Amino acid sequence: FCEEGFSCTLVDGAYVVGETPAPVVAKIGDVEYASLKDAAGHAVAGDVIELLADTESEPVSFADNVTVDLGAKTLKIVSDDAKTVDGLLFTGSGDNALKNGTVLDARSNGNQTAGWKTVHVSGSANLVTEDVSIQVYNPDTDTNYIVYVGGKDDSAAKAIALGAGTKIENLKNSSSGNTTYGAVGVSLIGTTTNASAVANRVSLTVAEGVSIDTMGYAIAGNGTYHGTDIVINGGNLTSTASAAVYHP
């Protein structure tokens, strides 16, 4: 019998007791980390954070511009004690990237919570996605936001480019039964009611090979009042209960 946190190994007929090594979940270069959150806390501008195993994680914030390479693995986002709204928060000024794997936001599954933002692009951050699936459970009530760009108190210019192989979708809630507005695929949020005065704009580009399939709007912004820009070069945009694109 070994206490939790220790391992027993048979060596030359005798058991050797030692501490169980912490699991390795992510790495930056040759440096390994036990969690994505730990890796994010040590990342500096320009780093590539690579996920090494399927894992569950509380919300993670990236303060410097980084590339998050999911390594063909699944990152499952679960709630923390603080009920942090942003699942993956990119705030690093400059170009960030999210690619090569699956992000599954499980925070609404089997309960009545809503208002989660799975991926939030904030401050002066830009984000490019490629070969990534971002999946969110429909809330049992109200709305979730799969990719959320900007915010009413966020006046910096920012851009998101959805690259080939990006798939954004909502999943059925296991406790569904109440009225829900589902999940919005991409939300572009500006800061003003006078679009002509907006110098720092919030923009979205959608490439060929992108798929957005949601219950709420696939894409939502407001060019008239918020000064948001949307360029669609291809892809498939579907909403099962709303307009595919809302952009007055």
C-alpha atoms as an extended CHARMM CRD file, in Angstrom:
* protein
*
       248  EXT
         1         1  PHE       CA              0.0000000000        0.0000000000        0.0000000000  PROA      1               0.0000000000
         2         2  CYS       CA              1.3060000000        3.4470000000       -0.9650000000  PROA      2               0.0000000000
         3         3  GLU       CA             -0.0020000000        6.7800000000        0.2210000000  PROA      3               0.0000000000
         4         4  GLU       CA             -1.5260000000        9.0310000000       -2.3930000000  PROA      4               0.0000000000
         5         5  GLY       CA              1.2000000000       10.9230000000       -4.2070000000  PROA      5               0.0000000000
         6         6  PHE       CA              3.7230000000        8.1030000000       -3.8410000000  PROA      6               0.0000000000
         7         7  SER       CA              4.5600000000        5.0870000000       -5.9910000000  PROA      7               0.0000000000
         8         8  CYS       CA              5.8840000000        1.6310000000       -5.1030000000  PROA      8               0.0000000000
         9         9  THR       CA              8.3230000000        0.0100000000       -7.5140000000  PROA      9               0.0000000000
        10        10  LEU       CA              9.7630000000       -3.4980000000       -7.2270000000  PROA      10              0.0000000000
        11        11  VAL       CA             13.5570000000       -3.3350000000       -7.5830000000  PROA      11              0.0000000000
        12        12  ASP       CA             15.7490000000       -6.4500000000       -7.0190000000  PROA      12              0.0000000000
        13        13  GLY       CA             13.0840000000       -8.1120000000       -4.8970000000  PROA      13              0.0000000000
        14        14  ALA       CA             12.3970000000       -5.0670000000       -2.7080000000  PROA      14              0.0000000000
        15        15  TYR       CA              9.8310000000       -2.3020000000       -3.0110000000  PROA      15              0.0000000000
        16        16  VAL       CA             11.1570000000        1.2190000000       -3.3960000000  PROA      16              0.0000000000
        17        17  VAL       CA              8.8340000000        4.0160000000       -2.4000000000  PROA      17              0.0000000000
        18        18  GLY       CA              9.1090000000        7.3700000000       -4.1110000000  PROA      18              0.0000000000
        19        19  GLU       CA              7.0360000000       10.3950000000       -4.9490000000  PROA      19              0.0000000000
        20        20  THR       CA              4.8220000000        9.9790000000       -8.0010000000  PROA      20              0.0000000000
        21        21  PRO       CA              6.0030000000       12.3400000000      -10.7310000000  PROA      21              0.0000000000
        22        22  ALA       CA              3.5410000000       15.0720000000      -11.6080000000  PROA      22              0.0000000000
        23        23  PRO       CA              1.8190000000       14.4520000000      -14.9390000000  PROA      23              0.0000000000
        24        24  VAL       CA              3.1740000000       16.3760000000      -17.8890000000  PROA      24              0.0000000000
        25        25  VAL       CA              0.3690000000       18.1770000000      -19.7270000000  PROA      25              0.0000000000
        26        26  ALA       CA              2.0470000000       20.9820000000      -21.6690000000  PROA      26              0.0000000000
        27        27  LYS       CA              5.4300000000       22.2870000000      -22.6700000000  PROA      27              0.0000000000
        28        28  ILE       CA              7.1660000000       25.4140000000      -23.9110000000  PROA      28              0.0000000000
        29        29  GLY       CA             10.2380000000       24.3670000000      -25.8300000000  PROA      29              0.0000000000
        30        30  ASP       CA             11.9130000000       21.7240000000      -23.6660000000  PROA      30              0.0000000000
        31        31  VAL       CA             10.3240000000       22.8920000000      -20.4080000000  PROA      31              0.0000000000
        32        32  GLU       CA              7.3910000000       20.7580000000      -19.2620000000  PROA      32              0.0000000000
        33        33  TYR       CA              4.4260000000       21.7820000000      -17.1150000000  PROA      33              0.0000000000
        34        34  ALA       CA              1.7850000000       19.9170000000      -15.1390000000  PROA      34              0.0000000000
        35        35  SER       CA             -1.0540000000       22.0740000000      -16.4570000000  PROA      35              0.0000000000
        36        36  LEU       CA             -1.8910000000       24.4200000000      -19.2920000000  PROA      36              0.0000000000
        37        37  LYS       CA             -2.5360000000       27.1480000000      -16.7310000000  PROA      37              0.0000000000
        38        38  ASP       CA              0.9770000000       26.7300000000      -15.3480000000  PROA      38              0.0000000000
        39        39  ALA       CA              2.4790000000       26.8860000000      -18.8340000000  PROA      39              0.0000000000
        40        40  ALA       CA              0.4800000000       30.0330000000      -19.6270000000  PROA      40              0.0000000000
        41        41  GLY       CA              1.7730000000       31.6590000000      -16.4610000000  PROA      41              0.0000000000
        42        42  HSD       CA              5.3720000000       31.1290000000      -17.5800000000  PROA      42              0.0000000000
        43        43  ALA       CA              4.9000000000       32.0350000000      -21.2510000000  PROA      43              0.0000000000
        44        44  VAL       CA              6.4480000000       35.1460000000      -22.7670000000  PROA      44              0.0000000000
        45        45  ALA       CA              5.6890000000       36.8840000000      -26.0510000000  PROA      45              0.0000000000
        46        46  GLY       CA              6.2670000000       34.6530000000      -29.0520000000  PROA      46              0.0000000000
        47        47  ASP       CA              6.2290000000       31.3550000000      -27.1490000000  PROA      47              0.0000000000
        48        48  VAL       CA              4.5460000000       28.2220000000      -28.4720000000  PROA      48              0.0000000000
        49        49  ILE       CA              2.6130000000       26.3380000000      -25.7930000000  PROA      49              0.0000000000
        50        50  GLU       CA              2.0490000000       22.7380000000      -26.8340000000  PROA      50              0.0000000000
        51        51  LEU       CA             -0.5440000000       20.4790000000      -25.2210000000  PROA      51              0.0000000000
        52        52  LEU       CA              0.8290000000       16.9720000000      -24.7160000000  PROA      52              0.0000000000
        53        53  ALA       CA             -2.2340000000       15.0900000000      -23.4490000000  PROA      53              0.0000000000
        54        54  ASP       CA             -6.0110000000       15.2750000000      -23.3220000000  PROA      54              0.0000000000
        55        55  THR       CA             -6.7420000000       17.2760000000      -20.2030000000  PROA      55              0.0000000000
        56        56  GLU       CA             -9.2910000000       19.1640000000      -18.1300000000  PROA      56              0.0000000000
        57        57  SER       CA             -8.4690000000       22.7380000000      -17.2270000000  PROA      57              0.0000000000
        58        58  GLU       CA             -9.9770000000       25.6080000000      -15.3280000000  PROA      58              0.0000000000
        59        59  PRO       CA            -10.0690000000       28.8850000000      -17.3090000000  PROA      59              0.0000000000
        60        60  VAL       CA             -6.6900000000       30.0600000000      -18.6180000000  PROA      60              0.0000000000
        61        61  SER       CA             -5.4560000000       33.5750000000      -19.4030000000  PROA      61              0.0000000000
        62        62  PHE       CA             -2.6190000000       34.3210000000      -21.8460000000  PROA      62              0.0000000000
        63        63  ALA       CA             -1.0800000000       37.6780000000      -20.9420000000  PROA      63              0.0000000000
        64        64  ASP       CA              1.5040000000       37.7190000000      -23.7570000000  PROA      64              0.0000000000
        65        65  ASN       CA              0.9580000000       36.9360000000      -27.4100000000  PROA      65              0.0000000000
        66        66  VAL       CA              1.4450000000       33.1900000000      -27.8350000000  PROA      66              0.0000000000
        67        67  THR       CA              0.6190000000       30.2400000000      -30.0470000000  PROA      67              0.0000000000
        68        68  VAL       CA             -1.4370000000       27.5280000000      -28.3690000000  PROA      68              0.0000000000
        69        69  ASP       CA             -0.8380000000       24.2750000000      -30.2450000000  PROA      69              0.0000000000
        70        70  LEU       CA             -3.3100000000       21.6930000000      -28.9530000000  PROA      70              0.0000000000
        71        71  GLY       CA             -1.2050000000       18.8830000000      -30.3730000000  PROA      71              0.0000000000
        72        72  ALA       CA             -4.2370000000       17.0400000000      -31.8050000000  PROA      72              0.0000000000
        73        73  LYS       CA             -5.4930000000       16.6930000000      -28.2130000000  PROA      73              0.0000000000
        74        74  THR       CA             -8.7290000000       17.7560000000      -26.4710000000  PROA      74              0.0000000000
        75        75  LEU       CA             -8.7570000000       20.5520000000      -23.9120000000  PROA      75              0.0000000000
        76        76  LYS       CA            -11.8710000000       20.3460000000      -21.7410000000  PROA      76              0.0000000000
        77        77  ILE       CA            -12.7200000000       23.5630000000      -19.9140000000  PROA      77              0.0000000000
        78        78  VAL       CA            -14.3650000000       23.2140000000      -16.4980000000  PROA      78              0.0000000000
        79        79  SER       CA            -15.4660000000       25.8190000000      -13.9720000000  PROA      79              0.0000000000
        80        80  ASP       CA            -13.2330000000       27.2290000000      -11.2650000000  PROA      80              0.0000000000
        81        81  ASP       CA            -14.3850000000       28.3590000000       -7.8150000000  PROA      81              0.0000000000
        82        82  ALA       CA            -14.4940000000       31.9850000000       -8.9750000000  PROA      82              0.0000000000
        83        83  LYS       CA            -16.8430000000       31.1000000000      -11.8690000000  PROA      83              0.0000000000
        84        84  THR       CA            -14.4890000000       32.8500000000      -14.2910000000  PROA      84              0.0000000000
        85        85  VAL       CA            -16.4580000000       33.6880000000      -17.4360000000  PROA      85              0.0000000000
        86        86  ASP       CA            -13.6210000000       33.5270000000      -20.0010000000  PROA      86              0.0000000000
        87        87  GLY       CA            -12.4780000000       30.0070000000      -20.8230000000  PROA      87              0.0000000000
        88        88  LEU       CA             -9.3970000000       30.9280000000      -22.8600000000  PROA      88              0.0000000000
        89        89  LEU       CA             -8.5920000000       34.6450000000      -22.5600000000  PROA      89              0.0000000000
        90        90  PHE       CA             -6.1120000000       36.1370000000      -25.0360000000  PROA      90              0.0000000000
        91        91  THR       CA             -4.9320000000       39.6010000000      -23.9830000000  PROA      91              0.0000000000
        92        92  GLY       CA             -1.3710000000       39.6530000000      -25.3230000000  PROA      92              0.0000000000
        93        93  SER       CA             -0.7920000000       42.5800000000      -27.6570000000  PROA      93              0.0000000000
        94        94  GLY       CA             -0.0400000000       41.3380000000      -31.1510000000  PROA      94              0.0000000000
        95        95  ASP       CA             -0.6450000000       38.0550000000      -32.9240000000  PROA      95              0.0000000000
        96        96  ASN       CA             -1.9070000000       34.9850000000      -31.0650000000  PROA      96              0.0000000000
        97        97  ALA       CA             -2.8410000000       31.5990000000      -32.5050000000  PROA      97              0.0000000000
        98        98  LEU       CA             -5.0330000000       28.6540000000      -31.4830000000  PROA      98              0.0000000000
        99        99  LYS       CA             -4.6580000000       25.5400000000      -33.5890000000  PROA      99              0.0000000000
       100       100  ASN       CA             -4.5050000000       21.7890000000      -34.0910000000  PROA      100             0.0000000000
       101       101  GLY       CA             -6.9800000000       20.1550000000      -31.7070000000  PROA      101             0.0000000000
       102       102  THR       CA            -10.2630000000       20.4740000000      -29.8380000000  PROA      102             0.0000000000
       103       103  VAL       CA            -11.5070000000       22.8780000000      -27.1770000000  PROA      103             0.0000000000
       104       104  LEU       CA            -14.5860000000       21.5210000000      -25.3660000000  PROA      104             0.0000000000
       105       105  ASP       CA            -16.3190000000       23.9370000000      -23.0010000000  PROA      105             0.0000000000
       106       106  ALA       CA            -18.2670000000       21.6840000000      -20.6270000000  PROA      106             0.0000000000
       107       107  ARG       CA            -19.3360000000       24.3360000000      -18.1330000000  PROA      107             0.0000000000
       108       108  SER       CA            -23.0270000000       24.4400000000      -19.1330000000  PROA      108             0.0000000000
       109       109  ASN       CA            -23.5540000000       20.7130000000      -19.5410000000  PROA      109             0.0000000000
       110       110  GLY       CA            -26.0590000000       19.2460000000      -17.1140000000  PROA      110             0.0000000000
       111       111  ASN       CA            -26.8370000000       22.5130000000      -15.3160000000  PROA      111             0.0000000000
       112       112  GLN       CA            -28.5220000000       25.8760000000      -15.8100000000  PROA      112             0.0000000000
       113       113  THR       CA            -25.4720000000       28.1340000000      -16.0450000000  PROA      113             0.0000000000
       114       114  ALA       CA            -24.9960000000       30.4240000000      -19.0480000000  PROA      114             0.0000000000
       115       115  GLY       CA            -23.0690000000       33.4690000000      -20.2160000000  PROA      115             0.0000000000
       116       116  TRP       CA            -19.7560000000       31.6280000000      -20.6310000000  PROA      116             0.0000000000
       117       117  LYS       CA            -17.2510000000       32.9110000000      -23.1890000000  PROA      117             0.0000000000
       118       118  THR       CA            -15.1840000000       29.9790000000      -24.4060000000  PROA      118             0.0000000000
       119       119  VAL       CA            -12.5430000000       31.9990000000      -26.2790000000  PROA      119             0.0000000000
       120       120  HSD       CA            -12.2650000000       35.7380000000      -25.5350000000  PROA      120             0.0000000000
       121       121  VAL       CA            -10.0100000000       38.0450000000      -27.5590000000  PROA      121             0.0000000000
       122       122  SER       CA             -9.4150000000       41.1960000000      -25.5240000000  PROA      122             0.0000000000
       123       123  GLY       CA             -7.1990000000       44.2680000000      -25.2930000000  PROA      123             0.0000000000
       124       124  SER       CA             -4.9070000000       44.7000000000      -28.2950000000  PROA      124             0.0000000000
       125       125  ALA       CA             -4.7820000000       40.9900000000      -29.0480000000  PROA      125             0.0000000000
       126       126  ASN       CA             -5.3220000000       39.4670000000      -32.4720000000  PROA      126             0.0000000000
       127       127  LEU       CA             -6.1220000000       35.7830000000      -32.9080000000  PROA      127             0.0000000000
       128       128  VAL       CA             -5.7260000000       33.3270000000      -35.7810000000  PROA      128             0.0000000000
       129       129  THR       CA             -7.3130000000       29.8760000000      -35.6550000000  PROA      129             0.0000000000
       130       130  GLU       CA             -6.4460000000       26.8580000000      -37.7770000000  PROA      130             0.0000000000
       131       131  ASP       CA             -7.4640000000       23.1910000000      -37.7130000000  PROA      131             0.0000000000
       132       132  VAL       CA             -9.2560000000       23.6170000000      -34.3970000000  PROA      132             0.0000000000
       133       133  SER       CA            -12.6960000000       22.5330000000      -33.2200000000  PROA      133             0.0000000000
       134       134  ILE       CA            -14.3420000000       24.7030000000      -30.5480000000  PROA      134             0.0000000000
       135       135  GLN       CA            -17.3520000000       22.9890000000      -29.0050000000  PROA      135             0.0000000000
       136       136  VAL       CA            -19.7720000000       24.4060000000      -26.4420000000  PROA      136             0.0000000000
       137       137  TYR       CA            -22.8450000000       22.9410000000      -24.7990000000  PROA      137             0.0000000000
       138       138  ASN       CA            -26.0550000000       24.8590000000      -25.3170000000  PROA      138             0.0000000000
       139       139  PRO       CA            -27.0720000000       26.4150000000      -22.0170000000  PROA      139             0.0000000000
       140       140  ASP       CA            -30.3050000000       25.2080000000      -20.4440000000  PROA      140             0.0000000000
       141       141  THR       CA            -31.3720000000       28.8610000000      -20.3720000000  PROA      141             0.0000000000
       142       142  ASP       CA            -30.1280000000       32.1170000000      -21.9010000000  PROA      142             0.0000000000
       143       143  THR       CA            -26.9880000000       32.2300000000      -24.1310000000  PROA      143             0.0000000000
       144       144  ASN       CA            -23.3410000000       31.1440000000      -24.3430000000  PROA      144             0.0000000000
       145       145  TYR       CA            -20.6600000000       32.7880000000      -26.4970000000  PROA      145             0.0000000000
       146       146  ILE       CA            -18.2030000000       30.5110000000      -28.2670000000  PROA      146             0.0000000000
       147       147  VAL       CA            -15.7770000000       33.1300000000      -29.6070000000  PROA      147             0.0000000000
       148       148  TYR       CA            -16.1400000000       36.6160000000      -28.1060000000  PROA      148             0.0000000000
       149       149  VAL       CA            -14.1130000000       39.4940000000      -29.5330000000  PROA      149             0.0000000000
       150       150  GLY       CA            -13.9050000000       42.8330000000      -27.7260000000  PROA      150             0.0000000000
       151       151  GLY       CA            -16.3020000000       44.1650000000      -25.1000000000  PROA      151             0.0000000000
       152       152  LYS       CA            -18.1460000000       47.3540000000      -24.2060000000  PROA      152             0.0000000000
       153       153  ASP       CA            -15.2600000000       48.6970000000      -22.0890000000  PROA      153             0.0000000000
       154       154  ASP       CA            -12.5610000000       47.4690000000      -24.4830000000  PROA      154             0.0000000000
       155       155  SER       CA            -11.5910000000       50.2550000000      -26.9040000000  PROA      155             0.0000000000
       156       156  ALA       CA             -8.4820000000       48.7200000000      -28.5060000000  PROA      156             0.0000000000
       157       157  ALA       CA             -8.4070000000       47.5580000000      -32.1170000000  PROA      157             0.0000000000
       158       158  LYS       CA             -8.4030000000       43.8110000000      -32.5360000000  PROA      158             0.0000000000
       159       159  ALA       CA             -8.8930000000       41.2320000000      -35.2570000000  PROA      159             0.0000000000
       160       160  ILE       CA             -9.7160000000       37.5500000000      -35.4500000000  PROA      160             0.0000000000
       161       161  ALA       CA             -9.0850000000       35.3990000000      -38.5100000000  PROA      161             0.0000000000
       162       162  LEU       CA            -10.7660000000       32.0010000000      -38.6850000000  PROA      162             0.0000000000
       163       163  GLY       CA             -8.5230000000       29.8260000000      -40.8280000000  PROA      163             0.0000000000
       164       164  ALA       CA             -9.1230000000       26.6220000000      -42.7390000000  PROA      164             0.0000000000
       165       165  GLY       CA            -10.1390000000       23.6770000000      -40.6030000000  PROA      165             0.0000000000
       166       166  THR       CA            -11.7580000000       25.8350000000      -37.9100000000  PROA      166             0.0000000000
       167       167  LYS       CA            -15.0350000000       24.3190000000      -36.7050000000  PROA      167             0.0000000000
       168       168  ILE       CA            -17.2920000000       26.1190000000      -34.2190000000  PROA      168             0.0000000000
       169       169  GLU       CA            -20.3670000000       24.3050000000      -32.9480000000  PROA      169             0.0000000000
       170       170  ASN       CA            -22.7680000000       23.9100000000      -30.0490000000  PROA      170             0.0000000000
       171       171  LEU       CA            -23.6780000000       20.5660000000      -28.4750000000  PROA      171             0.0000000000
       172       172  LYS       CA            -26.9430000000       19.4440000000      -26.9100000000  PROA      172             0.0000000000
       173       173  ASN       CA            -27.1580000000       19.9470000000      -23.1510000000  PROA      173             0.0000000000
       174       174  SER       CA            -27.7900000000       16.7250000000      -21.2380000000  PROA      174             0.0000000000
       175       175  SER       CA            -30.3570000000       18.5150000000      -19.0460000000  PROA      175             0.0000000000
       176       176  SER       CA            -32.0420000000       20.4570000000      -21.8300000000  PROA      176             0.0000000000
       177       177  GLY       CA            -35.6920000000       21.2840000000      -21.3680000000  PROA      177             0.0000000000
       178       178  ASN       CA            -35.9930000000       24.9890000000      -20.7060000000  PROA      178             0.0000000000
       179       179  THR       CA            -36.0420000000       27.9020000000      -23.1500000000  PROA      179             0.0000000000
       180       180  THR       CA            -32.6050000000       28.6340000000      -24.5310000000  PROA      180             0.0000000000
       181       181  TYR       CA            -31.0770000000       30.9230000000      -27.1170000000  PROA      181             0.0000000000
       182       182  GLY       CA            -28.2900000000       28.4370000000      -27.6710000000  PROA      182             0.0000000000
       183       183  ALA       CA            -24.7520000000       29.5790000000      -28.3290000000  PROA      183             0.0000000000
       184       184  VAL       CA            -23.5220000000       32.3850000000      -30.5860000000  PROA      184             0.0000000000
       185       185  GLY       CA            -20.6230000000       31.3470000000      -32.8100000000  PROA      185             0.0000000000
       186       186  VAL       CA            -18.6030000000       34.5760000000      -33.0720000000  PROA      186             0.0000000000
       187       187  SER       CA            -19.6000000000       37.7890000000      -31.2500000000  PROA      187             0.0000000000
       188       188  LEU       CA            -17.9550000000       41.0710000000      -32.2410000000  PROA      188             0.0000000000
       189       189  ILE       CA            -18.4690000000       43.7380000000      -29.5820000000  PROA      189             0.0000000000
       190       190  GLY       CA            -17.6050000000       47.3880000000      -30.2280000000  PROA      190             0.0000000000
       191       191  THR       CA            -17.5860000000       50.2480000000      -27.7480000000  PROA      191             0.0000000000
       192       192  THR       CA            -19.5450000000       53.1400000000      -29.1750000000  PROA      192             0.0000000000
       193       193  THR       CA            -22.9180000000       54.1610000000      -30.5910000000  PROA      193             0.0000000000
       194       194  ASN       CA            -21.2710000000       56.2310000000      -33.3300000000  PROA      194             0.0000000000
       195       195  ALA       CA            -19.5870000000       53.9300000000      -35.8200000000  PROA      195             0.0000000000
       196       196  SER       CA            -18.2590000000       56.8170000000      -37.9300000000  PROA      196             0.0000000000
       197       197  ALA       CA            -16.1050000000       57.9070000000      -34.9900000000  PROA      197             0.0000000000
       198       198  VAL       CA            -14.5340000000       54.4910000000      -34.4000000000  PROA      198             0.0000000000
       199       199  ALA       CA            -10.7890000000       54.5380000000      -35.0620000000  PROA      199             0.0000000000
       200       200  ASN       CA             -9.9610000000       51.1990000000      -33.4650000000  PROA      200             0.0000000000
       201       201  ARG       CA            -12.1910000000       48.6320000000      -35.0880000000  PROA      201             0.0000000000
       202       202  VAL       CA            -13.0950000000       45.0600000000      -34.2010000000  PROA      202             0.0000000000
       203       203  SER       CA            -12.8520000000       42.8090000000      -37.2600000000  PROA      203             0.0000000000
       204       204  LEU       CA            -13.4520000000       39.2200000000      -38.3430000000  PROA      204             0.0000000000
       205       205  THR       CA            -12.2140000000       37.3610000000      -41.4200000000  PROA      205             0.0000000000
       206       206  VAL       CA            -13.6060000000       33.9360000000      -42.3270000000  PROA      206             0.0000000000
       207       207  ALA       CA            -11.6120000000       31.7350000000      -44.7110000000  PROA      207             0.0000000000
       208       208  GLU       CA            -12.6810000000       28.9300000000      -47.0040000000  PROA      208             0.0000000000
       209       209  GLY       CA            -12.8020000000       25.6860000000      -45.0250000000  PROA      209             0.0000000000
       210       210  VAL       CA            -14.3920000000       27.2010000000      -41.9100000000  PROA      210             0.0000000000
       211       211  SER       CA            -17.5910000000       25.7330000000      -40.4440000000  PROA      211             0.0000000000
       212       212  ILE       CA            -19.8410000000       27.4440000000      -37.8880000000  PROA      212             0.0000000000
       213       213  ASP       CA            -22.9640000000       25.5200000000      -36.8590000000  PROA      213             0.0000000000
       214       214  THR       CA            -24.8570000000       27.0110000000      -33.9190000000  PROA      214             0.0000000000
       215       215  MET       CA            -28.3400000000       27.5340000000      -32.5320000000  PROA      215             0.0000000000
       216       216  GLY       CA            -27.7770000000       31.2560000000      -31.9910000000  PROA      216             0.0000000000
       217       217  TYR       CA            -26.2630000000       33.5750000000      -34.5800000000  PROA      217             0.0000000000
       218       218  ALA       CA            -23.3030000000       32.0120000000      -36.3560000000  PROA      218             0.0000000000
       219       219  ILE       CA            -21.7620000000       35.5120000000      -36.4690000000  PROA      219             0.0000000000
       220       220  ALA       CA            -23.0260000000       38.6530000000      -34.7480000000  PROA      220             0.0000000000
       221       221  GLY       CA            -21.7760000000       42.2270000000      -34.7960000000  PROA      221             0.0000000000
       222       222  ASN       CA            -23.0580000000       45.7420000000      -35.3420000000  PROA      222             0.0000000000
       223       223  GLY       CA            -21.4360000000       47.7630000000      -38.1020000000  PROA      223             0.0000000000
       224       224  THR       CA            -23.8900000000       50.6270000000      -37.7780000000  PROA      224             0.0000000000
       225       225  TYR       CA            -23.4100000000       51.3890000000      -34.1040000000  PROA      225             0.0000000000
       226       226  HSD       CA            -20.2680000000       49.5440000000      -33.0080000000  PROA      226             0.0000000000
       227       227  GLY       CA            -18.1090000000       49.8440000000      -36.1040000000  PROA      227             0.0000000000
       228       228  THR       CA            -17.4370000000       46.1160000000      -36.4570000000  PROA      228             0.0000000000
       229       229  ASP       CA            -16.1270000000       44.6790000000      -39.7390000000  PROA      229             0.0000000000
       230       230  ILE       CA            -16.8270000000       41.2190000000      -41.1770000000  PROA      230             0.0000000000
       231       231  VAL       CA            -15.1920000000       39.6980000000      -44.2710000000  PROA      231             0.0000000000
       232       232  ILE       CA            -16.4000000000       36.2560000000      -45.3820000000  PROA      232             0.0000000000
       233       233  ASN       CA            -14.2420000000       34.6250000000      -48.0510000000  PROA      233             0.0000000000
       234       234  GLY       CA            -15.8540000000       31.1930000000      -47.8210000000  PROA      234             0.0000000000
       235       235  GLY       CA            -16.9140000000       28.4770000000      -45.4150000000  PROA      235             0.0000000000
       236       236  ASN       CA            -20.2740000000       27.2280000000      -44.1480000000  PROA      236             0.0000000000
       237       237  LEU       CA            -22.2780000000       29.3240000000      -41.6710000000  PROA      237             0.0000000000
       238       238  THR       CA            -25.4210000000       27.8170000000      -40.1380000000  PROA      238             0.0000000000
       239       239  SER       CA            -27.8160000000       28.8760000000      -37.4020000000  PROA      239             0.0000000000
       240       240  THR       CA            -30.6840000000       26.5520000000      -36.5330000000  PROA      240             0.0000000000
       241       241  ALA       CA            -32.7700000000       29.1480000000      -34.6710000000  PROA      241             0.0000000000
       242       242  SER       CA            -31.4890000000       32.6110000000      -35.6890000000  PROA      242             0.0000000000
       243       243  ALA       CA            -29.9210000000       34.4400000000      -38.6120000000  PROA      243             0.0000000000
       244       244  ALA       CA            -26.6100000000       33.0000000000      -39.7560000000  PROA      244             0.0000000000
       245       245  VAL       CA            -25.1260000000       36.5200000000      -39.8110000000  PROA      245             0.0000000000
       246       246  TYR       CA            -26.4410000000       39.4480000000      -37.7750000000  PROA      246             0.0000000000
       247       247  HSD       CA            -24.6670000000       42.6590000000      -38.7640000000  PROA      247             0.0000000000
       248       248  PRO       CA            -26.8700000000       45.7370000000      -39.1370000000  PROA      248             0.0000000000
